[in-house]
């Protein structure tokens, strides 16, 4: 089943445990995937889009441990 909930910077930050400004910086530097929807100039991503990105995101220690194991 696909999770079609839309997340803003706030939900993404809470999910990965960083500040909202950090998520904005990721987008500014091209490290965040393109938004799935832009509404009134505000970007939104589907939860599934972010969950798949989290595995590859900068500083993701879990992904590095998986590689080392």
Backbone as ProteinMPNN parsed JSONL, in Angstrom:
{"seq_chain_A": "XXXXXXXXXXXXXXXXXXXXXXXXXXXXXXXXXXXXXXXXXXXXXXXXXXXXXXXXXXXXXXXXXXXXX", "coords_chain_A": {"N_chain_A": [[0.839, -1.181, 0.0], [0.48, 2.237, -0.752], [1.74, 5.167, 0.745], [0.195, 8.075, 0.694], [0.209, 10.466, 2.016], [0.935, 13.921, 2.325], [3.93, 15.589, 3.037], [5.414, 18.364, 4.642], [8.238, 20.591, 5.081], [8.364, 20.565, 7.859], [7.288, 18.053, 8.755], [9.082, 16.324, 7.515], [11.486, 17.041, 8.769], [10.891, 16.272, 11.421], [10.639, 13.53, 11.052], [13.239, 12.688, 10.355], [14.707, 13.662, 12.422], [15.953, 16.221, 12.587], [16.515, 19.819, 12.412], [14.097, 22.095, 10.988], [15.288, 24.018, 9.357], [17.534, 22.651, 8.492], [16.485, 20.772, 6.713], [15.478, 22.497, 4.779], [17.904, 23.499, 3.888], [19.013, 21.179, 2.776], [17.342, 20.954, 0.534], [17.928, 23.351, -0.809], [20.567, 22.904, -1.53], [20.286, 20.867, -3.311], [19.994, 18.283, -2.33], [17.711, 17.09, -1.49], [14.905, 15.281, -2.721], [13.034, 16.323, -5.656], [10.06, 18.229, -5.12], [6.892, 16.569, -4.763], [4.595, 17.906, -5.087], [3.694, 21.291, -5.504], [2.177, 23.823, -3.88], [0.669, 26.881, -3.821], [3.227, 27.984, -3.829], [4.517, 26.498, -1.895], [6.434, 23.657, -1.102], [5.696, 20.133, -1.184], [6.032, 16.725, -0.213], [5.418, 13.28, -0.888], [4.982, 10.914, 1.72], [6.132, 8.396, 1.254], [8.019, 9.026, -0.701], [9.881, 10.478, 0.778], [10.623, 8.585, 2.704], [11.988, 6.698, 1.124], [14.067, 8.288, 0.261], [15.384, 8.833, 2.669], [17.013, 6.659, 3.272], [19.131, 7.067, 1.57], [20.056, 9.565, 2.25], [22.239, 12.361, 3.075], [24.583, 11.807, 5.644], [23.331, 9.623, 6.802], [23.587, 7.313, 9.062], [22.694, 4.712, 9.445], [22.505, 3.561, 6.892], [25.204, 3.457, 6.231], [26.185, 1.651, 8.145], [24.867, -0.644, 7.31], [26.206, -1.132, 4.946], [28.768, -1.644, 5.859], [28.434, -3.963, 7.359]], "CA_chain_A": [[0.0, 0.0, 0.0], [1.246, 3.466, -0.892], [1.42, 6.233, 1.696], [0.015, 9.275, -0.117], [0.171, 11.688, 2.827], [1.91, 14.922, 1.913], [4.738, 16.123, 4.126], [6.118, 19.628, 4.439], [9.545, 20.589, 5.738], [8.19, 20.252, 9.284], [7.132, 16.6, 8.924], [10.341, 15.681, 7.114], [12.445, 17.288, 9.852], [10.522, 15.431, 12.56], [10.882, 12.134, 10.688], [14.668, 12.368, 10.351], [15.312, 14.141, 13.661], [16.781, 17.407, 12.397], [15.75, 21.074, 12.412], [13.451, 22.449, 9.721], [16.28, 24.73, 8.542], [18.416, 21.654, 7.886], [15.766, 20.216, 5.563], [15.488, 23.557, 3.757], [19.269, 23.54, 3.355], [19.131, 20.016, 1.894], [16.689, 21.271, -0.742], [18.691, 24.432, -1.444], [21.791, 22.337, -2.075], [19.956, 19.797, -4.243], [20.129, 16.981, -1.686], [16.358, 16.594, -1.24], [14.247, 15.039, -4.014], [12.104, 17.355, -6.112], [8.743, 18.082, -4.477], [5.846, 15.878, -5.505], [3.53, 18.887, -5.29], [3.938, 22.651, -5.023], [0.88, 24.465, -3.746], [0.864, 28.259, -3.355], [4.655, 28.195, -3.638], [5.038, 25.642, -0.823], [6.696, 22.295, -1.584], [5.233, 18.989, -0.399], [6.51, 15.428, -0.682], [4.707, 12.127, -0.354], [5.734, 10.251, 2.788], [6.937, 7.323, 0.648], [9.161, 9.65, -1.38], [10.869, 10.826, 1.803], [11.146, 7.354, 3.318], [12.989, 6.097, 0.24], [15.214, 9.199, 0.254], [16.064, 8.769, 3.963], [18.046, 5.621, 3.207], [20.263, 7.595, 0.805], [20.33, 10.962, 2.601], [23.552, 12.663, 3.648], [24.717, 11.596, 7.08], [22.515, 8.511, 7.276], [24.489, 6.321, 9.656], [22.132, 3.365, 9.283], [22.895, 3.052, 5.573], [26.632, 3.152, 6.275], [26.355, 0.422, 8.919], [24.432, -1.754, 6.469], [27.257, -1.371, 3.962], [29.916, -2.194, 6.562], [28.122, -5.294, 7.898]], "C_chain_A": [[0.886, 1.247, 0.0], [0.776, 4.501, 0.123], [1.381, 7.547, 0.933], [-0.139, 10.55, 0.728], [1.253, 12.634, 2.341], [2.611, 15.49, 3.135], [5.376, 17.432, 3.703], [7.495, 19.503, 5.09], [9.426, 20.132, 7.198], [8.095, 18.745, 9.527], [8.409, 15.854, 8.549], [11.368, 15.829, 8.23], [12.158, 16.397, 11.052], [10.861, 13.965, 12.275], [12.366, 11.766, 10.779], [15.411, 12.936, 11.555], [16.286, 15.292, 13.489], [15.889, 18.645, 12.467], [15.171, 21.327, 11.023], [14.444, 23.154, 8.797], [17.246, 23.77, 7.854], [17.769, 21.055, 6.647], [15.724, 21.243, 4.437], [16.866, 23.643, 3.087], [19.513, 22.359, 2.412], [18.528, 20.337, 0.527], [17.488, 22.324, -1.502], [19.944, 23.902, -2.138], [21.543, 21.123, -2.988], [20.054, 18.399, -3.658], [18.78, 16.332, -1.381], [15.713, 16.319, -2.596], [13.339, 16.207, -4.387], [10.753, 17.142, -5.439], [7.769, 17.334, -5.381], [4.713, 16.832, -5.86], [4.004, 20.232, -4.77], [2.596, 23.353, -5.043], [1.078, 25.841, -3.118], [2.332, 28.534, -3.029], [5.291, 27.343, -2.559], [5.229, 24.217, -1.336], [6.17, 21.236, -0.612], [5.74, 17.712, -1.05], [5.611, 14.341, -0.112], [5.601, 11.457, 0.686], [6.629, 9.148, 2.216], [8.161, 7.867, -0.083], [10.265, 9.93, -0.371], [11.447, 9.575, 2.442], [12.198, 6.692, 2.43], [14.235, 6.973, 0.162], [16.041, 9.079, 1.535], [17.213, 7.758, 3.941], [19.314, 6.153, 2.525], [20.725, 8.972, 1.275], [21.718, 11.15, 3.2], [23.555, 12.434, 5.154], [23.896, 10.461, 7.643], [23.428, 7.396, 7.77], [23.993, 4.897, 9.438], [22.554, 2.768, 7.945], [24.374, 2.684, 5.573], [26.893, 1.864, 7.05], [25.963, -0.784, 8.084], [25.5, -2.125, 5.458], [28.433, -2.064, 4.633], [29.679, -3.617, 7.054], [28.254, -6.381, 6.862]], "O_chain_A": [[1.914, 1.291, 0.675], [-0.423, 4.689, 0.332], [2.428, 8.078, 0.564], [-0.564, 11.587, 0.219], [2.352, 12.207, 1.988], [1.977, 15.829, 4.134], [5.819, 17.591, 2.566], [7.865, 18.439, 5.586], [10.282, 19.405, 7.702], [8.761, 18.223, 10.421], [8.771, 14.869, 9.192], [12.04, 14.864, 8.595], [13.079, 15.829, 11.638], [11.319, 13.248, 13.164], [12.712, 10.671, 11.224], [16.614, 12.718, 11.698], [17.32, 15.345, 14.156], [14.667, 18.538, 12.568], [15.688, 20.837, 10.019], [14.444, 22.914, 7.59], [17.723, 24.049, 6.754], [18.44, 20.854, 5.635], [15.913, 20.896, 3.271], [16.97, 23.835, 1.875], [20.147, 22.519, 1.369], [19.121, 20.035, -0.509], [17.698, 22.196, -2.708], [20.332, 24.391, -3.199], [22.487, 20.44, -3.387], [20.184, 17.427, -4.401], [18.722, 15.148, -1.05], [15.96, 17.066, -3.543], [12.928, 16.984, -3.524], [10.344, 16.003, -5.212], [7.819, 17.453, -6.605], [3.964, 16.599, -6.809], [4.64, 20.308, -3.719], [1.955, 23.467, -6.087], [1.598, 25.95, -2.007], [2.638, 29.236, -2.066], [6.495, 27.451, -2.325], [4.321, 23.633, -1.926], [6.195, 21.415, 0.605], [5.863, 17.625, -2.272], [5.104, 14.461, 1.003], [6.824, 11.438, 0.547], [7.768, 8.989, 2.657], [9.219, 7.238, -0.082], [11.438, 9.656, -0.628], [12.65, 9.515, 2.697], [13.195, 6.178, 2.936], [15.343, 6.457, 0.013], [17.264, 9.209, 1.495], [18.265, 7.995, 4.534], [20.426, 5.744, 2.859], [21.702, 9.498, 0.742], [22.298, 10.219, 3.761], [22.621, 12.831, 5.849], [23.773, 10.344, 8.863], [23.974, 6.631, 6.975], [24.795, 3.979, 9.264], [22.921, 1.595, 7.876], [24.754, 1.683, 4.965], [27.74, 1.067, 6.648], [26.625, -1.821, 8.128], [25.681, -3.302, 5.146], [29.033, -2.969, 4.054], [30.625, -4.398, 7.155], [28.025, -7.553, 7.163]]}, "name": "protein", "num_of_chains": 1, "seq": "XXXXXXXXXXXXXXXXXXXXXXXXXXXXXXXXXXXXXXXXXXXXXXXXXXXXXXXXXXXXXXXXXXXXX"}
